[in-house]
mmCIF file of C-alpha atoms and ligand atoms in Angstrom:
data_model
loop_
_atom_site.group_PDB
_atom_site.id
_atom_site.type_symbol
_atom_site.label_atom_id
_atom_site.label_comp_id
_atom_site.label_asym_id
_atom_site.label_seq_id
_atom_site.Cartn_x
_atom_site.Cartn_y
_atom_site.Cartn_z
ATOM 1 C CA UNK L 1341 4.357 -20.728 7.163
ATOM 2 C CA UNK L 1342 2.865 -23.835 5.578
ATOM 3 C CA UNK L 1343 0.481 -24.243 2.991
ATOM 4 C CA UNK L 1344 -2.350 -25.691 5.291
ATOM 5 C CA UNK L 1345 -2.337 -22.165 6.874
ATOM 6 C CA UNK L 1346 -4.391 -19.001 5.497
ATOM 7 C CA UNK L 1347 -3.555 -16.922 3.047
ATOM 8 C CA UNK L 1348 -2.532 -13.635 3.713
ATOM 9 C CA UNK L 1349 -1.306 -11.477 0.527
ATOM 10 C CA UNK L 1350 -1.027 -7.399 0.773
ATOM 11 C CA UNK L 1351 1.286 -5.164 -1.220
ATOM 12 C CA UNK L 1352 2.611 -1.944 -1.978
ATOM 13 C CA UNK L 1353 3.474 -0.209 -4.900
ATOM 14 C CA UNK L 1354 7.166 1.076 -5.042
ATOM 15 C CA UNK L 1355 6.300 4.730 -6.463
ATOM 16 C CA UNK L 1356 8.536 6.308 -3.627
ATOM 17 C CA UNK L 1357 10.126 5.704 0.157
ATOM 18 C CA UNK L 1358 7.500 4.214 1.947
ATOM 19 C CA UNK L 1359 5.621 7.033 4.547
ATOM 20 C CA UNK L 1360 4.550 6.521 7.760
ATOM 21 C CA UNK L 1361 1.148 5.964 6.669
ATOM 22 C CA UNK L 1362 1.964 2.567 4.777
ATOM 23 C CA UNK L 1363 3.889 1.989 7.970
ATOM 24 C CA UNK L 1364 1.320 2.429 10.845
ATOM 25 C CA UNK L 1365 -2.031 1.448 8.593
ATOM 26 C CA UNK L 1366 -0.260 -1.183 7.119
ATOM 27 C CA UNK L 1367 2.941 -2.690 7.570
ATOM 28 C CA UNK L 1368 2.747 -2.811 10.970
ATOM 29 C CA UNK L 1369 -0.017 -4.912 11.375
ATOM 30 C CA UNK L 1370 1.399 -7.927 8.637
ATOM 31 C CA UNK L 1371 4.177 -7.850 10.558
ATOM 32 C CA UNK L 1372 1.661 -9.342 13.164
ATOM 33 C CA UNK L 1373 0.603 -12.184 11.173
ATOM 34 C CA UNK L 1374 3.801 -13.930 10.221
ATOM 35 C CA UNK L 1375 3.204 -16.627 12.809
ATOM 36 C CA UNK L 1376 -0.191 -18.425 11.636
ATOM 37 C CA UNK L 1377 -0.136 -17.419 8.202
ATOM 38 C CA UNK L 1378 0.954 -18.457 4.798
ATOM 39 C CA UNK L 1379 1.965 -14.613 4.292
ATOM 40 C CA UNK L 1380 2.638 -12.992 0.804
ATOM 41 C CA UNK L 1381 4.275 -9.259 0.619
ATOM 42 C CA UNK L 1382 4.100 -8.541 -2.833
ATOM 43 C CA UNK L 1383 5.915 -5.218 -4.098
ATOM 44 C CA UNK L 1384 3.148 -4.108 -6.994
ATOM 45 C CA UNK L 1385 5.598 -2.509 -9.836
ATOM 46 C CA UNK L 1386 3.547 -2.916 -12.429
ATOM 47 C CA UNK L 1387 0.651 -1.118 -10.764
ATOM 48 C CA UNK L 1388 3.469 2.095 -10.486
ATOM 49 C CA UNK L 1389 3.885 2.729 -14.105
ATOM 50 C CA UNK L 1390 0.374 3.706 -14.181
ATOM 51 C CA UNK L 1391 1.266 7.111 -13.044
ATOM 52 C CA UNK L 1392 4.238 9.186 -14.304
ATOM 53 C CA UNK L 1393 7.467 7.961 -13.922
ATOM 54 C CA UNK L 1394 11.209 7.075 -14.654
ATOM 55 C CA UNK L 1395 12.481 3.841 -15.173
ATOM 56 C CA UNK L 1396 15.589 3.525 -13.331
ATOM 57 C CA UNK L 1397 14.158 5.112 -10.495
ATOM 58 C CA UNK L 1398 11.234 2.398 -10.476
ATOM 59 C CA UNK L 1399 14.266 -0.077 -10.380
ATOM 60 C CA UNK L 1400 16.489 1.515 -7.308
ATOM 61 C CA UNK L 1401 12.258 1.989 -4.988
ATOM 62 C CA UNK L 1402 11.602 -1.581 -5.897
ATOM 63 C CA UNK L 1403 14.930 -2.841 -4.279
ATOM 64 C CA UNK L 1404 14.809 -0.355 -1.779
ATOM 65 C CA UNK L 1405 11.126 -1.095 -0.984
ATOM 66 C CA UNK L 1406 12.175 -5.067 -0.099
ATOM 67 C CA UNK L 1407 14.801 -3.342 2.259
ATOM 68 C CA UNK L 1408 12.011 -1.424 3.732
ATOM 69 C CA UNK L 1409 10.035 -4.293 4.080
ATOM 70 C CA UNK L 1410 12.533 -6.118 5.614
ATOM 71 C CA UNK L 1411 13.576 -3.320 8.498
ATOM 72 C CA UNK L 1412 10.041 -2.997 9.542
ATOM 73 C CA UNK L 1413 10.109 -6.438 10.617
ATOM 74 C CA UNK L 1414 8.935 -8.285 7.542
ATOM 75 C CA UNK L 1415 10.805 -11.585 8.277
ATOM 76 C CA UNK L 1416 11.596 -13.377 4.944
ATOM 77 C CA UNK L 1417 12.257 -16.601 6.564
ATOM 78 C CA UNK L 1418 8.461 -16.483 7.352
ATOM 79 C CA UNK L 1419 6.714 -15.523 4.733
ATOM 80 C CA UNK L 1420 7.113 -14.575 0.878
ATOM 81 C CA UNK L 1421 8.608 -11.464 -0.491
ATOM 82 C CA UNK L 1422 8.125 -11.130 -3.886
ATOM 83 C CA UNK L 1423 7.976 -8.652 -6.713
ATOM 84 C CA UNK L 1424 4.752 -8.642 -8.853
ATOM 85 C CA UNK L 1425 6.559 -8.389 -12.306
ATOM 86 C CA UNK L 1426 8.626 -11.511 -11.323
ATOM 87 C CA UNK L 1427 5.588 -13.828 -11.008
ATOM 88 C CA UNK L 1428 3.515 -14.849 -14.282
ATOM 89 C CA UNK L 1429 -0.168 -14.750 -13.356
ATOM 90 C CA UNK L 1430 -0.794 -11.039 -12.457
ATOM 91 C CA UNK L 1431 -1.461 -9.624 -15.739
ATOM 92 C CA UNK L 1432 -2.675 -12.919 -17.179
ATOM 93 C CA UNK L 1433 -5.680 -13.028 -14.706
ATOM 94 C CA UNK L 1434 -6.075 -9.291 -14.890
ATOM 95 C CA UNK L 1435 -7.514 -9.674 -18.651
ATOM 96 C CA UNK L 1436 -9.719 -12.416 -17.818
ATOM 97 C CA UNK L 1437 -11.225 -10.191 -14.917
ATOM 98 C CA UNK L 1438 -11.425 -7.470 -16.781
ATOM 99 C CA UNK L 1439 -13.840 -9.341 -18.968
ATOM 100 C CA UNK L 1440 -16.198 -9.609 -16.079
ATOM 101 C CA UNK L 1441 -15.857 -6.346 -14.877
ATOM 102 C CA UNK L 1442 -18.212 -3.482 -15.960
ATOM 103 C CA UNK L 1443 -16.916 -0.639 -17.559
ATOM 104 C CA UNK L 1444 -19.044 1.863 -15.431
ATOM 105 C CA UNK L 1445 -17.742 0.309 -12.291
ATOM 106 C CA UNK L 1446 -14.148 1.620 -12.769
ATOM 107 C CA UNK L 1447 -15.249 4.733 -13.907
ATOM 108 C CA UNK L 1448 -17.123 5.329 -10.724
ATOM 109 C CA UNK L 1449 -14.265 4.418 -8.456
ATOM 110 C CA UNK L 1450 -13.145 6.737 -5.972
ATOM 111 C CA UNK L 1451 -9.349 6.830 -6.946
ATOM 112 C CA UNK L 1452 -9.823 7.126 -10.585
ATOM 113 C CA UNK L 1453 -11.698 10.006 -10.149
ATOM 114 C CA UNK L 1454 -9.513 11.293 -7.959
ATOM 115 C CA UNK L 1455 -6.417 10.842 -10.297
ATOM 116 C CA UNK L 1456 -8.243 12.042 -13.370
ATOM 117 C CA UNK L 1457 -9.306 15.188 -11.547
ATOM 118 C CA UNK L 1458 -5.974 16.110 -11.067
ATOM 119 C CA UNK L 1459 -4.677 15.131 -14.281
ATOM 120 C CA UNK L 1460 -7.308 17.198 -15.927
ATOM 121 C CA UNK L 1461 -6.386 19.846 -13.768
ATOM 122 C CA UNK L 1462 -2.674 19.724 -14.989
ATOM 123 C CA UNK L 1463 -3.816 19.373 -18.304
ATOM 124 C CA UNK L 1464 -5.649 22.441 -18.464
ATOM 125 C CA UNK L 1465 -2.644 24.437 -17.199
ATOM 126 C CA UNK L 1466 -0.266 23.214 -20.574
ATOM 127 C CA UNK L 1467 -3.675 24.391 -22.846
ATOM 128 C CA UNK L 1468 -2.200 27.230 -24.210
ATOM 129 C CA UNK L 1469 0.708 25.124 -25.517
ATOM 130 C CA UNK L 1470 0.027 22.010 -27.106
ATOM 131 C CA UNK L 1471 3.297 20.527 -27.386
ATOM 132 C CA UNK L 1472 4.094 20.812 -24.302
ATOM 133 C CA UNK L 1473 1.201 18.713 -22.917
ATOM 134 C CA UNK L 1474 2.307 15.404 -22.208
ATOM 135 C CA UNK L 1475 -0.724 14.473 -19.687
ATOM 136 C CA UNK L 1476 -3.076 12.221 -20.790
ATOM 137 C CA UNK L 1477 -5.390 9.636 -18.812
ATOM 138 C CA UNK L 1478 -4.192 6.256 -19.697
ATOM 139 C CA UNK L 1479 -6.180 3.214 -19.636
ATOM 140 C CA UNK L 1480 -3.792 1.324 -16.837
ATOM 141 C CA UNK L 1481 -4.930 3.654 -14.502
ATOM 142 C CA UNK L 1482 -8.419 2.724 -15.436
ATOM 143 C CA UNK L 1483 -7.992 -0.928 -15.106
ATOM 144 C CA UNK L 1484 -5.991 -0.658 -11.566
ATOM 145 C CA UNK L 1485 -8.296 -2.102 -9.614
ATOM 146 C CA UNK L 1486 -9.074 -4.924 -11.781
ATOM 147 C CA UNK L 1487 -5.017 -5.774 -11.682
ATOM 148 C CA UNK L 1488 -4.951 -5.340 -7.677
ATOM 149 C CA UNK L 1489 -8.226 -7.834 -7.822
ATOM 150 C CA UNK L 1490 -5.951 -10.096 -9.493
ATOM 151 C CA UNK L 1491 -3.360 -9.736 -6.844
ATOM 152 C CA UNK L 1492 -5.209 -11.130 -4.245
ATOM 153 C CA UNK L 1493 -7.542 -13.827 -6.163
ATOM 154 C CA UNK L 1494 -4.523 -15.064 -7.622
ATOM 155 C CA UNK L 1495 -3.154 -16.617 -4.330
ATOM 156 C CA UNK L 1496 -6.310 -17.301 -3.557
ATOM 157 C CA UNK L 1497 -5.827 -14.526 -0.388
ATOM 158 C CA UNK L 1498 -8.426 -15.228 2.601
ATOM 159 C CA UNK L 1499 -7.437 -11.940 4.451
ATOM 160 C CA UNK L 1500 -6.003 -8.496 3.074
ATOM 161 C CA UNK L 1501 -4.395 -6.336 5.708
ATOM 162 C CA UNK L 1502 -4.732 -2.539 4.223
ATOM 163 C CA UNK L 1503 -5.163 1.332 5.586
ATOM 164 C CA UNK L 1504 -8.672 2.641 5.062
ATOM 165 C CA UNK L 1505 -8.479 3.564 1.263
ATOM 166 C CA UNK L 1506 -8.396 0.286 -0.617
ATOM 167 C CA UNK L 1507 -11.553 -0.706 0.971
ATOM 168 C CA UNK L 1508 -13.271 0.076 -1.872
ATOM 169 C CA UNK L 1509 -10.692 -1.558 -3.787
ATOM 170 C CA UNK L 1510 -11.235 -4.592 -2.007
ATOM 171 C CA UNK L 1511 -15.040 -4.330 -2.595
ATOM 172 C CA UNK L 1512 -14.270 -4.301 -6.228
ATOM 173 C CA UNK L 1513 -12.223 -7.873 -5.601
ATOM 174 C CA UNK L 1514 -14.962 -9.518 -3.638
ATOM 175 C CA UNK L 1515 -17.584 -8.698 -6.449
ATOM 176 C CA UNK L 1516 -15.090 -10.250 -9.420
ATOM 177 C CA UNK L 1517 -14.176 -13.107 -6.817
ATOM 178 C CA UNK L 1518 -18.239 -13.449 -6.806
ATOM 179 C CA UNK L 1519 -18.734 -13.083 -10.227
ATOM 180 C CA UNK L 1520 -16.344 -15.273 -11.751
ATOM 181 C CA UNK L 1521 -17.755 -18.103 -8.809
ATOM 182 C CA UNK L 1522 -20.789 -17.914 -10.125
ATOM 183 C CA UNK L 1523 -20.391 -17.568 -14.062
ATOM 184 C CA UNK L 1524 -17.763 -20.454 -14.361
ATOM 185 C CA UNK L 1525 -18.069 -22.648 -10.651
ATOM 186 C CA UNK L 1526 -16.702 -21.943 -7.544
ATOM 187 C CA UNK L 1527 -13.139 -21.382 -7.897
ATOM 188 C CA UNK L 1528 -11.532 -18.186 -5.542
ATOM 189 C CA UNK L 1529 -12.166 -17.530 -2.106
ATOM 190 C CA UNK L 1530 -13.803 -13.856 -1.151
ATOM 191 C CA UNK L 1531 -11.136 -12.239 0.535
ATOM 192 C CA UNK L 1532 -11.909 -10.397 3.317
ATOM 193 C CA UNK L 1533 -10.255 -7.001 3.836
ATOM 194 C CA UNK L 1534 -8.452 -6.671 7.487
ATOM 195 C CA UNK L 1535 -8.286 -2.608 8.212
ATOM 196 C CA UNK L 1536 -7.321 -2.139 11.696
ATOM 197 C CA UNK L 1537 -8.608 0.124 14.051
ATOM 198 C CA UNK L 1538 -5.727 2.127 14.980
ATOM 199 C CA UNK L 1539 -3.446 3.787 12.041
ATOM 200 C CA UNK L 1540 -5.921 2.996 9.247
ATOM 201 C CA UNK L 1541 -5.762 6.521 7.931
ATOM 202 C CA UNK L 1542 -3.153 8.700 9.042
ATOM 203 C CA UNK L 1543 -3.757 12.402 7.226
ATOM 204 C CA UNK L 1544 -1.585 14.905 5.791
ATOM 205 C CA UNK L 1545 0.253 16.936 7.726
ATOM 206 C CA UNK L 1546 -0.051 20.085 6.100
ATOM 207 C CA UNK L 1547 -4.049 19.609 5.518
ATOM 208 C CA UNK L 1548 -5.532 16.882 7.992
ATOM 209 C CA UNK L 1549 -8.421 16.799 5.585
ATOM 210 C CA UNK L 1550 -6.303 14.558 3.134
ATOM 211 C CA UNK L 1551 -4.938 11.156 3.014
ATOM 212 C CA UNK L 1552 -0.690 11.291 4.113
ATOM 213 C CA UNK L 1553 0.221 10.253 0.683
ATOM 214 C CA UNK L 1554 3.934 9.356 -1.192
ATOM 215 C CA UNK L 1555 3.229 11.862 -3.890
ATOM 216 C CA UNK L 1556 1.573 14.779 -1.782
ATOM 217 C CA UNK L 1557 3.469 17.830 -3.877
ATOM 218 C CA UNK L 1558 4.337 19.219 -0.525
ATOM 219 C CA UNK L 1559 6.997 17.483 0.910
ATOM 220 C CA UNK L 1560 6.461 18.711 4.765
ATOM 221 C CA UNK L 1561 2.935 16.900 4.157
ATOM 222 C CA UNK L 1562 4.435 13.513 4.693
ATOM 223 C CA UNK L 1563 6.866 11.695 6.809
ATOM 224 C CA UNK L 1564 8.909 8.950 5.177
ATOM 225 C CA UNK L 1565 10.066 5.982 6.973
ATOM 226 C CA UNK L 1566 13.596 6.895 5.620
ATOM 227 C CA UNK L 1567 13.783 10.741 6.424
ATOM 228 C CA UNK L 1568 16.156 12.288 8.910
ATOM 229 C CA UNK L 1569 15.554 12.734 12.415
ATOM 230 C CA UNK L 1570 15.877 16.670 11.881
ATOM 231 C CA UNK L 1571 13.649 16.638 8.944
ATOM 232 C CA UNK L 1572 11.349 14.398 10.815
ATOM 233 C CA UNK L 1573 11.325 16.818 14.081
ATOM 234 C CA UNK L 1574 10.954 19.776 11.381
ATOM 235 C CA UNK L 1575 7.957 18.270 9.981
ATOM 236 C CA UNK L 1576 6.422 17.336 13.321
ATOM 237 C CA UNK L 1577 6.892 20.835 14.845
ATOM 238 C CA UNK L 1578 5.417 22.749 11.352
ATOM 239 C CA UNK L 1579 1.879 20.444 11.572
ATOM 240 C CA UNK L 1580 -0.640 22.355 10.883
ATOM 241 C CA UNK L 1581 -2.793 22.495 14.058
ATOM 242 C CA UNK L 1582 -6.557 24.006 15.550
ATOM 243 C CA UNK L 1583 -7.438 26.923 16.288
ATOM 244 C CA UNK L 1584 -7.773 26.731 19.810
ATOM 245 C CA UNK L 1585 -4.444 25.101 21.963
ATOM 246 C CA UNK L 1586 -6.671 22.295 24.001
ATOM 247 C CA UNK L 1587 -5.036 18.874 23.161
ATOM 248 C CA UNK L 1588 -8.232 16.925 22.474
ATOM 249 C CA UNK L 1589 -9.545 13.995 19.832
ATOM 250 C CA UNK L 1590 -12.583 16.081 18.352
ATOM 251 C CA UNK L 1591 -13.975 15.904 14.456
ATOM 252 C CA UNK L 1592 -13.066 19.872 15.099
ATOM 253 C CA UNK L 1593 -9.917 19.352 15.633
ATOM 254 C CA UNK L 1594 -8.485 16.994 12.865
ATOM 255 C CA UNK L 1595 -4.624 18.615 13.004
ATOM 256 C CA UNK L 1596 -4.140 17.825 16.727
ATOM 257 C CA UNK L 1597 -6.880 14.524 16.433
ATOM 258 C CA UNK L 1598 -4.121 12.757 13.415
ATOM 259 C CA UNK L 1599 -1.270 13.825 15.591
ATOM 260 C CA UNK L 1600 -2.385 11.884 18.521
ATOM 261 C CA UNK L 1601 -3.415 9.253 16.402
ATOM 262 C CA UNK L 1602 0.241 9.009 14.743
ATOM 263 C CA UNK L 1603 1.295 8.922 18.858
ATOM 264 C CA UNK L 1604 -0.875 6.007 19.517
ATOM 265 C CA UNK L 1605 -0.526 4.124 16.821
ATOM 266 C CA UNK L 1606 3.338 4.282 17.972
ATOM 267 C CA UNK L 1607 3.294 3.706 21.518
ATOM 268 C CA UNK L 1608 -0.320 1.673 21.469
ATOM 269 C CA UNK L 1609 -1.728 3.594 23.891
ATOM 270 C CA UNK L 1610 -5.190 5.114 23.317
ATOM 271 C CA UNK L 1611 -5.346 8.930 21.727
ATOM 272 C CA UNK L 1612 -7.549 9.688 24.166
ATOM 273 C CA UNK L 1613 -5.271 8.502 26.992
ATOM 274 C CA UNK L 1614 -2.232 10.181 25.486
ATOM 275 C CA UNK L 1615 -4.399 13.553 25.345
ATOM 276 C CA UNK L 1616 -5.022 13.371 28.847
ATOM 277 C CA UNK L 1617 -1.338 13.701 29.559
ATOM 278 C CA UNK L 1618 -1.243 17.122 27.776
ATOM 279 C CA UNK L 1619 -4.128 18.650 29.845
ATOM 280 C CA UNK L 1620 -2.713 22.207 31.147
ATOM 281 C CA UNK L 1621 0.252 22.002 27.863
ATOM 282 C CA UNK L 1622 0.853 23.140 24.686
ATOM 283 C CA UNK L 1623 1.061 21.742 21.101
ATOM 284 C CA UNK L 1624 4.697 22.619 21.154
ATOM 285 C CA UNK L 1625 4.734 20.209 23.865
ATOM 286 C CA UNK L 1626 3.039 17.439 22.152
ATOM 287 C CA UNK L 1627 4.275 17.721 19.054
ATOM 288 C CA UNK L 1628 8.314 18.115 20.582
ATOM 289 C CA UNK L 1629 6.953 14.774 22.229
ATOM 290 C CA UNK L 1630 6.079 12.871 19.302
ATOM 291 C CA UNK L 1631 9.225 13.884 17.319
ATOM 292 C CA UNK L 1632 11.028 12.059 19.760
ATOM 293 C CA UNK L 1633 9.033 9.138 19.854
ATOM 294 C CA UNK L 1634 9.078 8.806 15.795
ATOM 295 C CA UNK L 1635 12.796 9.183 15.780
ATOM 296 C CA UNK L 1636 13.279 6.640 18.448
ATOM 297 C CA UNK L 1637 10.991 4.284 16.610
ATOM 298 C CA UNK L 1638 12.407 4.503 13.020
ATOM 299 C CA UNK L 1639 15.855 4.883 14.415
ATOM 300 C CA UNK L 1640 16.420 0.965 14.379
ATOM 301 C CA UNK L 1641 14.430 0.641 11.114
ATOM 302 C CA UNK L 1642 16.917 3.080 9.467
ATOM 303 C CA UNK L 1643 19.731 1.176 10.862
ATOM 304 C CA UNK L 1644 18.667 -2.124 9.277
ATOM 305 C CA UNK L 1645 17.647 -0.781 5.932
ATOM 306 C CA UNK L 1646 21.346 0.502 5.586
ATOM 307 C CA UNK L 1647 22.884 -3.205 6.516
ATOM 308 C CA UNK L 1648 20.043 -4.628 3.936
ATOM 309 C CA UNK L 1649 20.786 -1.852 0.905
ATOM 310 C CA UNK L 1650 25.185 -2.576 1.732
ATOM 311 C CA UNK L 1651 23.528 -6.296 1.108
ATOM 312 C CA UNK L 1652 22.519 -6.500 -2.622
ATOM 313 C CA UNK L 1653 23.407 -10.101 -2.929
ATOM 314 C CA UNK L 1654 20.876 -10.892 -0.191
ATOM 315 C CA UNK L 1655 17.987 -8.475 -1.374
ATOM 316 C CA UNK L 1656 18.050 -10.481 -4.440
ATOM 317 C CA UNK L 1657 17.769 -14.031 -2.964
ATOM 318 C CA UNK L 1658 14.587 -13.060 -0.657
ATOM 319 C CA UNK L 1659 13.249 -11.962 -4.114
ATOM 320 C CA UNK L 1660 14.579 -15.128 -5.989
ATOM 321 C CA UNK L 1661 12.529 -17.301 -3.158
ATOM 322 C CA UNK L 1662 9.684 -15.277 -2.618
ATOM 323 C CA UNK L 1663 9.087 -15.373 -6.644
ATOM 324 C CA UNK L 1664 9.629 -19.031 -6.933
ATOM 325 C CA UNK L 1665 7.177 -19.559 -3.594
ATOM 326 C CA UNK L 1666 4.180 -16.934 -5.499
ATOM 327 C CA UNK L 1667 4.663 -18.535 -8.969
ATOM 328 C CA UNK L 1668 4.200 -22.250 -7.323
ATOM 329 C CA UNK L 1669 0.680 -20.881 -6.323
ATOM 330 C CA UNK L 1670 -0.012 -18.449 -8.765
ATOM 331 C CA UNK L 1671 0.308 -21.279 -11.687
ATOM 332 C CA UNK L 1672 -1.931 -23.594 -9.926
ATOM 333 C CA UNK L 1673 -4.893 -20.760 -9.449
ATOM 334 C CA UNK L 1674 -3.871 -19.406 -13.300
ATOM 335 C CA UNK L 1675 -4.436 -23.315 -14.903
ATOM 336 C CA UNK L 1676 -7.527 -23.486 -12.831
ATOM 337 C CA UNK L 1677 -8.947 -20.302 -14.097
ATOM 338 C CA UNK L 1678 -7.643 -20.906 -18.049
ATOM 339 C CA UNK L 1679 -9.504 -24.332 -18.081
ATOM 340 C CA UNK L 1680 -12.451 -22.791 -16.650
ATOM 341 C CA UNK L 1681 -12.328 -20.201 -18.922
ATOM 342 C CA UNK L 1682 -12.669 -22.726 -22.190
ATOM 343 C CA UNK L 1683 -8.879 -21.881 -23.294
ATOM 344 C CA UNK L 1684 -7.375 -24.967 -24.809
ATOM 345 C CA UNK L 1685 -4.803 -26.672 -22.950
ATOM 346 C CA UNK L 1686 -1.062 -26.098 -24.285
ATOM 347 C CA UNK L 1687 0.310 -29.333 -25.855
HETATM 348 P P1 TYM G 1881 -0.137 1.906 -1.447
HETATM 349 O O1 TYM G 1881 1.178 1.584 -2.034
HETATM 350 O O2 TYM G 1881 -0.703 3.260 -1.684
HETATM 351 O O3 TYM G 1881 -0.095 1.705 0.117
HETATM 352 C C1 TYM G 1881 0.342 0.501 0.725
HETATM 353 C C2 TYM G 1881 -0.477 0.241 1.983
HETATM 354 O O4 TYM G 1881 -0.398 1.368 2.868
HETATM 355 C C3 TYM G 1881 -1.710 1.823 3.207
HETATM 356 N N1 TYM G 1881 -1.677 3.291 3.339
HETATM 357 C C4 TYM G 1881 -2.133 3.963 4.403
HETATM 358 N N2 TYM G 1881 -2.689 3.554 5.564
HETATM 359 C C5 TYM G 1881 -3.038 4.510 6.466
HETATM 360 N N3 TYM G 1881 -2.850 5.843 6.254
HETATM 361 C C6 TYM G 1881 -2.303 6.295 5.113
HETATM 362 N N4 TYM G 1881 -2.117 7.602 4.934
HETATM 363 C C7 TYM G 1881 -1.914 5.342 4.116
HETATM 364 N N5 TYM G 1881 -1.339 5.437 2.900
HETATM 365 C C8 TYM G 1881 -1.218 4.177 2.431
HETATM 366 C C9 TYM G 1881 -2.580 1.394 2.032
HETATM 367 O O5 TYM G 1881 -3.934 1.298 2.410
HETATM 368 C C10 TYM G 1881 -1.973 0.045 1.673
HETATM 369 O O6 TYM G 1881 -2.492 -0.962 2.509
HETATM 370 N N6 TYM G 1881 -3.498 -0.303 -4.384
HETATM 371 C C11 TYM G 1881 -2.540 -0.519 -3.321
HETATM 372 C C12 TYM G 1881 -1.451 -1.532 -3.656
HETATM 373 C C13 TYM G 1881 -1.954 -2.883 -4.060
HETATM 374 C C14 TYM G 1881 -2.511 -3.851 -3.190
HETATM 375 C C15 TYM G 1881 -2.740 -5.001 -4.008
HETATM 376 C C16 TYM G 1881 -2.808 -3.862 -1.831
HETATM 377 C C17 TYM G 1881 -1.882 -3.434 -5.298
HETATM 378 N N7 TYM G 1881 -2.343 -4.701 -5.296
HETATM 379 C C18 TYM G 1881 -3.287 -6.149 -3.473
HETATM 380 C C19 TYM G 1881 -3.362 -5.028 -1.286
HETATM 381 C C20 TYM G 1881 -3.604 -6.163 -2.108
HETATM 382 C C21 TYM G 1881 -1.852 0.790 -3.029
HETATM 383 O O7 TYM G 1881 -1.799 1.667 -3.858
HETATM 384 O O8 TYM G 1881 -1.210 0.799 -1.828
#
């Protein structure tokens, strides 16, 4: 990596193990771009106390999260690991965003709504008794986007490789990178998002219909990168499936369609291709198939996440790096952006 090269930044928030669905619509593909890139892997644990959580638990996922990183094939000889709290700049460019950022623009954002429904939802069922109602929608979760904006206009990011869902996200950015251009002079580049065609949005298991998600209440609903090969084969083989047994990519058929596409986005061959194979067999045979094939590719990723977590001492210097590498670039874009702003230079 050099600094003449492109910048690529992406992250993930450390909230839980990571699923296969960070793995295949994301992950995956940075790994690709270590070579010609200036690459920045930022672990986002400030965006993860948006939600509900527990402190020493946000710790032990953000450490394990590097590890993660790492064992997928994140090399941190070429390119920058880094944890977002570390690096002075996030939240600091985050407020002066916010300022150009109307209100009615977060509100309308899919994920907000999304969140709020739910936390309505729980709401409602504590009614009854007041004291026990501890949900409430809090303003971080409002402002998310503004903070993941900052992210990526921080580094000044040309690319950002994510799955299908932060595209709107990353709408949000380009408008603010815009914005700000144009109200104070040019200043960030507008990122453009990099979703890939294969693995962008791998579903639920339990209900194709919905994004394979970290904090999906039903556990069989996702596969994490760290589970067990006989949790992993007892997920596979309890999909939910079609009606009808043909092994086919059809809108109809979104169980069997998300398996195959889990399949190919593992072995790179086309779903299509791979449901050829199955003409004349069953989904027991397909999915008995692809339980092996998951196993045998997160075997070796398991393997190395267990020397990297026996490895504290290491962890902790890709992290002391990657921080000093962001916060070299993140001070020059924050000066830029505070003297632009009219804030009076510290003496
Ligand atoms: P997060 O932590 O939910 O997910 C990390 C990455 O994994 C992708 N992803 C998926 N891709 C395909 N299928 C799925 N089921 C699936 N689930 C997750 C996500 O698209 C993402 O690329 N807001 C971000 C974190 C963030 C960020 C940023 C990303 C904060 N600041 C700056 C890029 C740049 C998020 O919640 O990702």
């Amino acid at each position: 990596m050099s600094d003449s090269q492109p910048v690529i930044l992406t992250c993930a928030q450390p909230t839980g193990g990571l699923t296969i669905g960070n793995y295949l619509g994301a992950i995956k593909n940075w790994a690709d771009m270590l070579e010609s890139n200036n690459c920045f892997f930022g672990i986002v644990d400030q965006h993860a106390i948006t939600v509900d959580y527990t402190p020493s638990e946000l710790r032990q996922n953000t450490l394990s999260c590097v590890a993660q990183y790492i064992a997928c094939g994140l090399d941190p000889e070429k390119s920058n690991i880094f944890v977002q709290s570390h690096v002075t700049g996030h939240t600091e460019l985050a407020w002066v965003l916010s300022c150009i950022t109307p209100l009615g623009e977060l509100q309308r954002m899919t994920q907000f709504k999304d969140k709020t429904k739910h936390l309505n939802k729980e709401d409602e069922s504590h009614s009854d008794d007041d004291s026990q109602s501890k949900v409430f929608i809090n303003s971080g979760l409002l402002m998310y986007p503004v903070l993941m904006a900052a992210d990526i206009l921080l580094y000044n990011a040309h690319s950002v490789p994510v799955g299908a869902d932060q595209k709107q996200h990353l709408e949000l950015c380009r408008n603010l990178a815009q914005r700000f251009n144009h109200k104070y002079s040019d200043t960030f580049n507008v990122p453009e998002p990099y979703i890939a065609k294969q693995g962008q949005r791998i579903m639920s298991l339990q209900d194709p219909s919905r994004k394979m998600s970290k904090s999906d209440v039903n556990q069989n609903a996702t596969l994490f990168l760290l589970d067990d090969p006989k949790i992993i084969r007892k997920k596979i083989m309890s999909a939910v499936t079609d009606s009808s047994s043909k092994i086919e990519v059809s809108e109809d058929k979104p169980g069997v369609t998300n398996l195959l596409n889990i399949y190919s986005s593992f072995n790179n061959e086309s779903p299509e291709a791979i449901a050829e194979k199955y003409i004349g067999k069953g989904y027991g045979d397909l999915k008995s198939d692809l339980a092996d094939l998951v196993v045998s590719k997160l075997s070796p990723v398991q393997e190395r996440y267990q020397e990297l977590m026996n490895d504290k001492k290491y962890l902790e210097s890709v992290l002391k790096q990657g921080a000093e590498n962001a916060q070299k670039l993140a001070f020059k874009t924050l000066r830029k952006v505070y003297k632009k702003a009219g804030f009076l230079n510290r003496f």
